[in-house]
Coordinates of C-alpha atoms and ligand atoms in Angstrom, one line a residue:
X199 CA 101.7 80.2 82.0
X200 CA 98.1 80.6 81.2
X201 CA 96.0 80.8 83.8
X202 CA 92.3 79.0 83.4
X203 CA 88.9 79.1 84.5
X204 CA 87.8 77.4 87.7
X205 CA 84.1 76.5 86.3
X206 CA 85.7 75.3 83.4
X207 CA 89.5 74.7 82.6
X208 CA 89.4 74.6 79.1
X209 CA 89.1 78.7 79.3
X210 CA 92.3 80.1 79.3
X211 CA 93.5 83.2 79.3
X212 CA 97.1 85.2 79.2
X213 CA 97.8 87.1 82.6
X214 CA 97.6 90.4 80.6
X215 CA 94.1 89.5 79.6
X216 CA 92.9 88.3 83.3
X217 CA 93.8 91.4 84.7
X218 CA 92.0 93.9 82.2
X219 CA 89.0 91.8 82.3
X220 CA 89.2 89.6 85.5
X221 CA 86.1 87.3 85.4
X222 CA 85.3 84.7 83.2
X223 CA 82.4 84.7 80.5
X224 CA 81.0 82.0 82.2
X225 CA 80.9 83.2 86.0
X226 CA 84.1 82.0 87.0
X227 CA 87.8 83.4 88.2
X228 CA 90.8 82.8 86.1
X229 CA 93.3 80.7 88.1
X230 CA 97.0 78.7 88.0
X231 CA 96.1 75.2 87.5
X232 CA 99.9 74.5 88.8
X233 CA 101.6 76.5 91.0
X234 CA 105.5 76.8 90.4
X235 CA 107.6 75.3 92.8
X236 CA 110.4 76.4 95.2
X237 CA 113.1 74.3 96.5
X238 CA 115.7 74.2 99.9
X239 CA 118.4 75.5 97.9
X240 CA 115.9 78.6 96.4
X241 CA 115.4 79.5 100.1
X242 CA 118.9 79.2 100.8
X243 CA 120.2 81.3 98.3
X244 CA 117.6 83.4 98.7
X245 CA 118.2 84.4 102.3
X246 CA 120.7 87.2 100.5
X247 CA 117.9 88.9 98.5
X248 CA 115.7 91.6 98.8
X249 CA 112.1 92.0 99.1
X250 CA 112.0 93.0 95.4
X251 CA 114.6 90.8 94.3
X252 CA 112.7 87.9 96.1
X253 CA 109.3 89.6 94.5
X254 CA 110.8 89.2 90.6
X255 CA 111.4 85.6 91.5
X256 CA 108.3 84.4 92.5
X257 CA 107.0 86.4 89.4
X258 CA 109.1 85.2 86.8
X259 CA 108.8 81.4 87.7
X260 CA 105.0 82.0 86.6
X261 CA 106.3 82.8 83.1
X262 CA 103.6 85.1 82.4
X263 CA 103.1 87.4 79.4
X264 CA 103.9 90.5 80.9
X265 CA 107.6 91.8 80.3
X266 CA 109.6 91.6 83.4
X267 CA 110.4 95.5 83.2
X268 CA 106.8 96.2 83.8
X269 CA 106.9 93.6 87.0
X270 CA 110.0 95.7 87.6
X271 CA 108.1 99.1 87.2
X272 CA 105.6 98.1 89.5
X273 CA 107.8 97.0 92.3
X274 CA 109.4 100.4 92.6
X275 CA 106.2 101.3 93.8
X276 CA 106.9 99.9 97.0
X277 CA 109.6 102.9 97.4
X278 CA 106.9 104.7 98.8
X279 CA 106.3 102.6 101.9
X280 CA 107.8 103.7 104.7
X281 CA 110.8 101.7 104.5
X282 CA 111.8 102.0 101.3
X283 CA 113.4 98.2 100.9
X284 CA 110.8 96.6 102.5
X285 CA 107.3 97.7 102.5
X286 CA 106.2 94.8 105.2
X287 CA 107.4 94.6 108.7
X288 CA 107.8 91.6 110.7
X289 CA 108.2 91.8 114.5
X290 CA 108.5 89.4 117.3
X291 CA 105.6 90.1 120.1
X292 CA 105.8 87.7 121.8
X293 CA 106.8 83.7 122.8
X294 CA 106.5 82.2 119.1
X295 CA 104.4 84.9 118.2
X296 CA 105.1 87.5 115.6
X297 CA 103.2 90.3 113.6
X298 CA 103.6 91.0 110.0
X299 CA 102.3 94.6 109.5
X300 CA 101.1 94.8 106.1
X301 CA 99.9 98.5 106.5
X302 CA 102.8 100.6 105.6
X303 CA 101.6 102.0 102.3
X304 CA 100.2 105.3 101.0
X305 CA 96.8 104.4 102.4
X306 CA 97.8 102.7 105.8
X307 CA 95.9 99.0 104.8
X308 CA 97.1 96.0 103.8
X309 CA 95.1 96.4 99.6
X310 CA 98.3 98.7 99.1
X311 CA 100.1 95.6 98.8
X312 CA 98.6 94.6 96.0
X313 CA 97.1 97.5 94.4
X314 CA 100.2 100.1 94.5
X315 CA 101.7 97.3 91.9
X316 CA 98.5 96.5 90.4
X317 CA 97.9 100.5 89.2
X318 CA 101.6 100.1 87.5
X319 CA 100.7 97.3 85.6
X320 CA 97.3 98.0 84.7
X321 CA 98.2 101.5 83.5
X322 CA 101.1 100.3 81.3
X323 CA 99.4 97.3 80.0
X324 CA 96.8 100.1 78.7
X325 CA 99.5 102.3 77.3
X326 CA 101.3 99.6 75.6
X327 CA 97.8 98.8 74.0
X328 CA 97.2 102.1 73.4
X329 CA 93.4 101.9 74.9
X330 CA 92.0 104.1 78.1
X331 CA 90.1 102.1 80.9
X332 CA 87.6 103.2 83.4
X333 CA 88.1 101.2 86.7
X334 CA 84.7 101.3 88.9
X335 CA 84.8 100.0 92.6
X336 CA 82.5 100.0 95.2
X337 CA 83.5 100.1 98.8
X338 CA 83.1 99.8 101.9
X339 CA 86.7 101.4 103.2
X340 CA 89.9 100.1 102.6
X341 CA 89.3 99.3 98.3
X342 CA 88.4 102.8 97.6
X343 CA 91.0 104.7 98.9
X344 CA 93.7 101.9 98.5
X345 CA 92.4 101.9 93.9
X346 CA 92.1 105.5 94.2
X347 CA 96.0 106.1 95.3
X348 CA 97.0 103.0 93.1
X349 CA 95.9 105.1 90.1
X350 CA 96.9 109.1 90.9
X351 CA 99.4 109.2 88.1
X352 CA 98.0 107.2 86.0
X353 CA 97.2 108.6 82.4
X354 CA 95.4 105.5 81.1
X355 CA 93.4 104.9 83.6
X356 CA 90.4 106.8 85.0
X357 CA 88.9 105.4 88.7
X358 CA 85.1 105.9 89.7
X359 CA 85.1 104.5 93.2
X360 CA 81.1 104.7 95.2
X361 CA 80.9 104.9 98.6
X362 CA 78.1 105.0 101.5
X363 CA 78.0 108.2 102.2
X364 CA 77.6 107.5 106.3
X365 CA 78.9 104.1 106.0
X366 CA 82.7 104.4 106.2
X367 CA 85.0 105.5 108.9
X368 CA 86.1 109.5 109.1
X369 CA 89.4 108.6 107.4
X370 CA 88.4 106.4 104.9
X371 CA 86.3 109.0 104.0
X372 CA 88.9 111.8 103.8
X373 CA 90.7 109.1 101.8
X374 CA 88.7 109.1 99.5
X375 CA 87.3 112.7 99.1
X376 CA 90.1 114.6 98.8
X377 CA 92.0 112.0 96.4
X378 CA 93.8 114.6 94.2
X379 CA 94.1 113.8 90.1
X380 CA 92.0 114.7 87.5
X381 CA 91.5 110.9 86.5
X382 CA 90.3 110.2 89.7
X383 CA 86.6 110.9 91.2
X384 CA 85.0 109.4 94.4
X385 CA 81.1 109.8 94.8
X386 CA 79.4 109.1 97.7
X387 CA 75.8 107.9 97.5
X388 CA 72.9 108.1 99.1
X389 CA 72.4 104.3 100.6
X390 CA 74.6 101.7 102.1
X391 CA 77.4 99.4 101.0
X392 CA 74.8 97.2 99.4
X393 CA 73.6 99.7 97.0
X394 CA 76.7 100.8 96.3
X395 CA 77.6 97.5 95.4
X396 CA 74.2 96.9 93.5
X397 CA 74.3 100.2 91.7
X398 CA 78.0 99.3 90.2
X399 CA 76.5 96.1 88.7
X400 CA 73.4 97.9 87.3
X401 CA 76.2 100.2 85.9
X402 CA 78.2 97.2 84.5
X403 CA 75.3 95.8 82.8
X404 CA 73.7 99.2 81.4
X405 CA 73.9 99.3 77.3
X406 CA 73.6 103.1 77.5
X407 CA 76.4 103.7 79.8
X408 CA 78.5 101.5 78.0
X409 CA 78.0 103.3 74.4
X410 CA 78.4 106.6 76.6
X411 CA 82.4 104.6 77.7
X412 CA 82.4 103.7 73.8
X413 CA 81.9 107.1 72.4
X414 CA 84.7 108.4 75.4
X415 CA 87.0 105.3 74.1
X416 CA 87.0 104.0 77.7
X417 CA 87.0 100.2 78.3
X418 CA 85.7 99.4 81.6
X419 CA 87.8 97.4 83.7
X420 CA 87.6 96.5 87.5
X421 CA 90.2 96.0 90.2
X422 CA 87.8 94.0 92.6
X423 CA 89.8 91.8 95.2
X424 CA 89.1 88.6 92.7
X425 CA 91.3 89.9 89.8
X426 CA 94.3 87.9 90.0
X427 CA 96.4 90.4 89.3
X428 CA 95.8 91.5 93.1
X429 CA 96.4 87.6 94.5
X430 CA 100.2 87.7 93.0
X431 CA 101.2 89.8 95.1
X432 CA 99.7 88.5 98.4
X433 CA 101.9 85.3 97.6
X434 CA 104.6 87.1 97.6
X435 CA 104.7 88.6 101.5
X436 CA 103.7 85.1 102.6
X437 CA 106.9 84.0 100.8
X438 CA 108.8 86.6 102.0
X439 CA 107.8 86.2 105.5
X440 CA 109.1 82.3 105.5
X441 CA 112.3 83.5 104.0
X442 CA 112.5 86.2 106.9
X443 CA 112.3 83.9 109.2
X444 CA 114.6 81.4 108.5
X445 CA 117.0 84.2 107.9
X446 CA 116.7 85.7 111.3
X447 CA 117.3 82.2 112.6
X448 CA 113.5 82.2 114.2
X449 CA 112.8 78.8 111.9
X450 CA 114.6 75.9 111.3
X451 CA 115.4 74.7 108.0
X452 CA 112.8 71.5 108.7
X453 CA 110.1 73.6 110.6
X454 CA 107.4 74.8 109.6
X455 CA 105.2 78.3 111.1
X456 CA 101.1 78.8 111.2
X457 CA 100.2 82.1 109.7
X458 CA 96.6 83.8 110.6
X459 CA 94.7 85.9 109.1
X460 CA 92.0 88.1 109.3
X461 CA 89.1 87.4 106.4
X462 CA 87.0 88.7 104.3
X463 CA 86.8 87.8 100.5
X464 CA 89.8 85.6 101.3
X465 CA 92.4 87.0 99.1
X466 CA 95.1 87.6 102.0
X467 CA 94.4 83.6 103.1
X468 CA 94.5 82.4 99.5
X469 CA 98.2 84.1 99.3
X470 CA 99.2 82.3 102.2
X471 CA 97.5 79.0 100.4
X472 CA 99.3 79.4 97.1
X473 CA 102.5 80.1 99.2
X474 CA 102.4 77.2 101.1
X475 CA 101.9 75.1 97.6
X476 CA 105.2 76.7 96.0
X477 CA 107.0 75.5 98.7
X478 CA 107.1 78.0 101.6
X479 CA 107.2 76.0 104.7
X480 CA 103.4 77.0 106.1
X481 CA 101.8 74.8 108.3
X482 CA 98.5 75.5 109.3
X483 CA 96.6 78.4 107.6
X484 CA 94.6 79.9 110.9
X485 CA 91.3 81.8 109.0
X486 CA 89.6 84.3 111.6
X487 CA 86.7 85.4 110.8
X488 CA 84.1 88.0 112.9
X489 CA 80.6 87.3 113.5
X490 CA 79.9 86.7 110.2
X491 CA 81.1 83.6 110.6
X492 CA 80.9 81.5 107.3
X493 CA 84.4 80.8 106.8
X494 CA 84.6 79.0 110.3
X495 CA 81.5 77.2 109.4
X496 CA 83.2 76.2 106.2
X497 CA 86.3 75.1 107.4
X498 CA 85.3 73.2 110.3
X499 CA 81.9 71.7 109.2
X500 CA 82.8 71.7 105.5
X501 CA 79.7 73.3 105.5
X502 CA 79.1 77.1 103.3
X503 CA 75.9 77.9 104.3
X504 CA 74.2 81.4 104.0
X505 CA 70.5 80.6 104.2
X506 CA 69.3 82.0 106.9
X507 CA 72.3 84.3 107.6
X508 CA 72.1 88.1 107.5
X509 CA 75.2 90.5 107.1
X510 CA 76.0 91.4 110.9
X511 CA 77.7 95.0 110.9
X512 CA 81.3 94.9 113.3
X513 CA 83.9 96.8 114.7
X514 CA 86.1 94.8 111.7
X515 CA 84.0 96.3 109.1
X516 CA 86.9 94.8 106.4
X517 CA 85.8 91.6 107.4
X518 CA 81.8 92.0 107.1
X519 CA 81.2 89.4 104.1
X520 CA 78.9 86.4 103.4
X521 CA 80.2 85.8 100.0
X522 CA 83.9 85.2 100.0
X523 CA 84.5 85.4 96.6
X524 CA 88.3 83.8 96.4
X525 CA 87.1 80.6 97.9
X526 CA 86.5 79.6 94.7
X527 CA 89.9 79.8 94.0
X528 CA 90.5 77.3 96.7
X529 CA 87.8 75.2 95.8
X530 CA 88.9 74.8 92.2
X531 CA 92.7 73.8 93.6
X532 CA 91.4 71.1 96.4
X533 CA 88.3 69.5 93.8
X534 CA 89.0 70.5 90.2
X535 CA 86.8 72.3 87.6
X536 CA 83.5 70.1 87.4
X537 CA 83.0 69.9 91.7
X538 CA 83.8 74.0 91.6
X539 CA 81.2 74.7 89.0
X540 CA 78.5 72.6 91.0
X541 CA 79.5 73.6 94.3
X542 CA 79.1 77.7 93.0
X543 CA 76.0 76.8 91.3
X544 CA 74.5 75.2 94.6
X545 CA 75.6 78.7 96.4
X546 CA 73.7 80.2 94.1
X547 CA 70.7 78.2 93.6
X548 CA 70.4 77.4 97.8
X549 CA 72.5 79.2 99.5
X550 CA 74.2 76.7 100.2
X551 CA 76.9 73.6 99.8
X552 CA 78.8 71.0 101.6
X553 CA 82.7 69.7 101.1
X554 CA 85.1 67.2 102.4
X555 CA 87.5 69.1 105.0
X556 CA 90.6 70.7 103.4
X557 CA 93.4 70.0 105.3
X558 CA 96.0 72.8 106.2
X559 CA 93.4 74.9 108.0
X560 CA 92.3 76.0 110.9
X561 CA 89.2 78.5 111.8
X562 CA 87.9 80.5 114.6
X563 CA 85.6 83.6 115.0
X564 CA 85.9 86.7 117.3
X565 CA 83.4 88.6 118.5
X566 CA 83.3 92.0 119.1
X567 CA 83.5 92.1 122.7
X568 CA 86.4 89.6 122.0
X569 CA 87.7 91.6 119.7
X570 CA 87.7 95.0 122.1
X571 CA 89.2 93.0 124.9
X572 CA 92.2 92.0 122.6
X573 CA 92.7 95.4 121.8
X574 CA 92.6 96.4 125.1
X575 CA 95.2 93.5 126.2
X576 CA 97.3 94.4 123.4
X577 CA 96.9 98.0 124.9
X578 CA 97.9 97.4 128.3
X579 CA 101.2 95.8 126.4
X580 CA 102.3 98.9 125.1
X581 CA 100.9 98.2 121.4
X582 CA 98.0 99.6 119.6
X583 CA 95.9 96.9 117.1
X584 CA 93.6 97.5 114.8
X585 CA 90.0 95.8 115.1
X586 CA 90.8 93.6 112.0
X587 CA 93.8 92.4 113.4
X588 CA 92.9 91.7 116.8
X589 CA 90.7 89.3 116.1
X590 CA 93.9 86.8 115.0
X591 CA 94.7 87.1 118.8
X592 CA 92.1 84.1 118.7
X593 CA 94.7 81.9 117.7
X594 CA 97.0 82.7 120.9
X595 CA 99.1 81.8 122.4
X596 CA 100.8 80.0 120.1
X597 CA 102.5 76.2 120.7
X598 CA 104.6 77.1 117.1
X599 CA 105.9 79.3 115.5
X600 CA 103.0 81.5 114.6
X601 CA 102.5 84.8 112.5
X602 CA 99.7 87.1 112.8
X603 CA 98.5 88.8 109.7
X604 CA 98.2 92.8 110.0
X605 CA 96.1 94.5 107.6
X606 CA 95.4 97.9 108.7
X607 CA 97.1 101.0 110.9
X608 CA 94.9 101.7 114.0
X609 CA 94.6 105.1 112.7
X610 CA 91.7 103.9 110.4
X611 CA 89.7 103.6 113.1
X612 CA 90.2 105.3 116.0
X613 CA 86.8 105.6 117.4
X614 CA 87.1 101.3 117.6
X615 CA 89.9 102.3 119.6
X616 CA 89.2 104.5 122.1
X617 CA 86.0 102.6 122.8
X618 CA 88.4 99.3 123.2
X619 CA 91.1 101.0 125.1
X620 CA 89.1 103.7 126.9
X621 CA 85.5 103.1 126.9
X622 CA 85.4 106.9 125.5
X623 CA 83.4 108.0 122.7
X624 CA 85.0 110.0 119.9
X625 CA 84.2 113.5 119.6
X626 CA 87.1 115.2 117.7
X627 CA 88.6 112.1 115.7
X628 CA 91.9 113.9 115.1
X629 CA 92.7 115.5 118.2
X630 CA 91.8 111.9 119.9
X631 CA 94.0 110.0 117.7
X632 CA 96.9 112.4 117.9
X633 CA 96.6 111.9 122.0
X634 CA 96.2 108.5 121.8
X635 CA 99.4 108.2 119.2
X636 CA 101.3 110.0 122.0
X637 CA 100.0 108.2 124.6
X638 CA 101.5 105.2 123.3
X639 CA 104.8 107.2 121.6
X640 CA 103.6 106.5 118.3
X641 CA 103.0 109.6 115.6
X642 CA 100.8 109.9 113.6
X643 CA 101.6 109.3 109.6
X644 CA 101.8 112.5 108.3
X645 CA 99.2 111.7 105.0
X646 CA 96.9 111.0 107.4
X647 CA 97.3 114.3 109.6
X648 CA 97.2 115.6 106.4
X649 CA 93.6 114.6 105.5
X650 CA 92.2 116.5 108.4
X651 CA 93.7 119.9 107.0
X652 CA 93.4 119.7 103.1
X653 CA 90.4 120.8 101.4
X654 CA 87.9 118.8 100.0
X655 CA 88.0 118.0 96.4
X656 CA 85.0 115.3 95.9
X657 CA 81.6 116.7 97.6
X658 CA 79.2 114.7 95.4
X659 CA 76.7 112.7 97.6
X660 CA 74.2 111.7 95.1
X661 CA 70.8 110.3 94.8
X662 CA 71.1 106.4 94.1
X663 CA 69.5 107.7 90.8
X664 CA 71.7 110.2 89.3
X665 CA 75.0 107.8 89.9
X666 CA 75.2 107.5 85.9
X667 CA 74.5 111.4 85.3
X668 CA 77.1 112.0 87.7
X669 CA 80.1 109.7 86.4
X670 CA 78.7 110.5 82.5
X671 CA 79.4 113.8 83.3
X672 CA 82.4 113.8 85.0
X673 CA 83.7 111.5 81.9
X674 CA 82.4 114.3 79.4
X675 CA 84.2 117.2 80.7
Ligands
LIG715 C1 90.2 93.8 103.0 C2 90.6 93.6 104.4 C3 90.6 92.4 105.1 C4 90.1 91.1 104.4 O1 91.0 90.6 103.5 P1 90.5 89.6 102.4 O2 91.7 89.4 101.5 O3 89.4 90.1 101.7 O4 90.2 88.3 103.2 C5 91.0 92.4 106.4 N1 91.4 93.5 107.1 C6 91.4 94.7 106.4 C7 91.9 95.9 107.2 C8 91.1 94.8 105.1 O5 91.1 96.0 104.5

């Protein structure tokens, strides 16, 4: 399968070639036009497979042009969650209500999901090429670290990733400064998420840097949440989690479960979409959003407007977004090419656009206080939630069948925590986290420990100016 461009369908592209260059020439995302579909007797049958043997499934009905071995590859990299033969949990919390931890990878969110497999492919794509990408992020806390680790034995593949310097938690940044690998570099700048962001395009556009890549026989590449490399493998735990659950006897064969989820750029909720269309019995698609509200505006008004909205900074930090970049994605499946192209030009041109309701979902937003006094519920239960997370508890408690959506480990940010749970300030993170872990018979993951003690590697903090000396010069040497 070829997968084509939402503004403009006639643009079609292999797999391979989406994810080493993952937006379209003419401002669009590359998606499936038709999504494979499974039947009763697939989710029969598969009720005796595993998570990777239910992973190559969903992969090969997409018939793309990647070999299966490297799909294969990639999976393996999953060994390294902490269960090694299924890197998701699933747990029953309460009445109809379950959690699907997503955080159980190297860097304790939910992008590990995606990007642990991702880095395999990428990197072997290059090899089998024989070409050497850079891979440039900007981030706010969960990307960075998650395309850092995706990429630490990578020998095709270099990774720049930008931070705010003050603008992520304490273990993001650990994450992300001491990321060991010589291919990998982390540079924290001088400004806020925005110029991070803003500085990376400049860089992507900038005919000097490029020739400097050129004359280093680097191709630049990016592994932003819109490449759709990422988005395959957020179908597949949706998929998974259906199977679980009619496995374990929690589901029916004729009934159907809600799923929620916490969003941002909507790649998670998209997943859960395209699962749902493939056949996985999904009812309702809950979307929670925090303060910055404009998925709830969009799914119960119809209604994406950002004109006179400005970014509101949270305790879900994750979430903090005006520009959800995968709802195009959505758009594109629901209206076609030609509505897609006009509704994104509209964003553009007024900030705004209006759409008939989709059907299928549902949308609420949590506020922060809500969002503490969730954690502290949750608390007082014997379970410790992270901030992104806690705001699904919107969506409770739940008439059917429901599944919360967990993206990160709590340990990512503790000072959210202790505020929630405590009203306490933070004052020595690890020491605090360690008590509160014990508090609630938990430990602590050991990488993470681990990231107080180690040295660190990556002290740039630049001058929004000497971004491009820095990475040049790092490239150079
Ligand atoms: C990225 C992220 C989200 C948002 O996911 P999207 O796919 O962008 O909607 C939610 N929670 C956490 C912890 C994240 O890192």
């Amino acid at each position: 399968m070829r997968l084509v461009g939402t503004r403009d369908e006639n643009e079609s592209v292999e797999f391979s070639q989406a994810l080493l260059s993952p937006s379209a020439n003419f401002g669009g995302l590359y998606a499936p036009k038709i999504l494979p579909k499974f039947n009763l007797e697939f989710f029969k049958k598969a009720l005796n497979l595993s998570y990777s043997d239910i992973a190559l499934e969903v992969i090969k009905s997409f018939e793309f042009d990647v070999e299966l071995e490297i799909f294969k590859d990639a999976l393996k990299s999953y060994e390294k969650f902490d269960d090694p033969k299924c890197p998701v949990n699933i747990k029953k919390i309460d009445e109809n209500l379950y959690i699907n931890e997503l955080f159980h990878g190297p860097t304790r969110a939910f992008k590990d999901m995606a990007l642990q497999p991702f880095g395999v492919i990428i990197d072997a794509l290059a090899k089998q090429k024989n070409e050497k990408y850079l891979i440039m992020c900007a981030t706010s806390g969960d990307t960075g670290p998650a395309t850092l680790k995706a990429f630490e034995n990578s020998k095709n593949v270099k990774v720049v990733c930008l931070y705010p310097a003050d603008g992520t938690s304490e273990v993001q940044r650990l994450q992300m400064t001491n990321v060991k690998g010589k291919n990998l570099k982390s540079i924290g700048i001088k400004g806020n998420f925005d110029d991070a962001q803003r500085s990376l395009k400049t860089l992507l556009l900038d005919q000097e840097f490029k020739d400097s890549l050129k004359e280093n026989e680097l191709k630049l590449s990016a592994a932003n949440s819109v490449n759709f490399g990422r988005i395959l493998f957020q179908i597949i735990y949706h998929f998974y989690t259906y199977i679980y659950l009619l496995k374990s006897g929690k589901l029916k064969d004729d009934e159907s479960f809600d799923i929620a989820v916490p969003s941002g750029n909507f790649g998670n909720a998209l997943g859960a979409y395209y699962a749902k269309k493939m056949g996985a019995k999904i009812g309702d698609i809950l979307i929670v959003s925090n303060e910055n509200n404009v998925l709830t505006e969009l799914f119960n008004s119809g209604v994406y407007d950002i004109k006179d909205k400005t970014l509101v900074k949270t305790i879900s930090p994750a979430m903090d977004i005006l520009i959800s970049s995968n709802v195009e994605r959505l758009l594109f499946s629901e209206f076609g090419d030609k509505k897609t192209k006009l509704l994104m030009e509209n964003l553009a041109k007024d900030k705004f656009y209006e759409i008939p309701k989709i059907d299928g979902f549902r949308a609420k937003f949590c506020t922060d206080k809500e969002c503490a006094n969730s954690i502290k519920d949750m608390a007082l239960k014997g379970m410790l939630i992270d901030p992104h997370t806690a705001t699904t508890f919107k969506f409770t408690p739940a008439k059917k069948p429901t599944v919360l959506t967990s993206t990160a480990h709590w340990v990512k940010f503790t000072p959210s925590m202790l505020e929630a749970i405590k009203g306490i300030k933070t004052t020595n993170e690890k020491e605090q986290m360690m008590m509160l872990a014990s508090e609630f018979n938990q430990s602590v993951p050991a990488e993470i420990l681990k990231l107080f003690e180690s040295e660190e590697i990556h002290k740039d903090i630049v001058e929004i100016s000497d971004i491009k000396k820095t990475i040049l010069n790092w490239i150079k040497q």
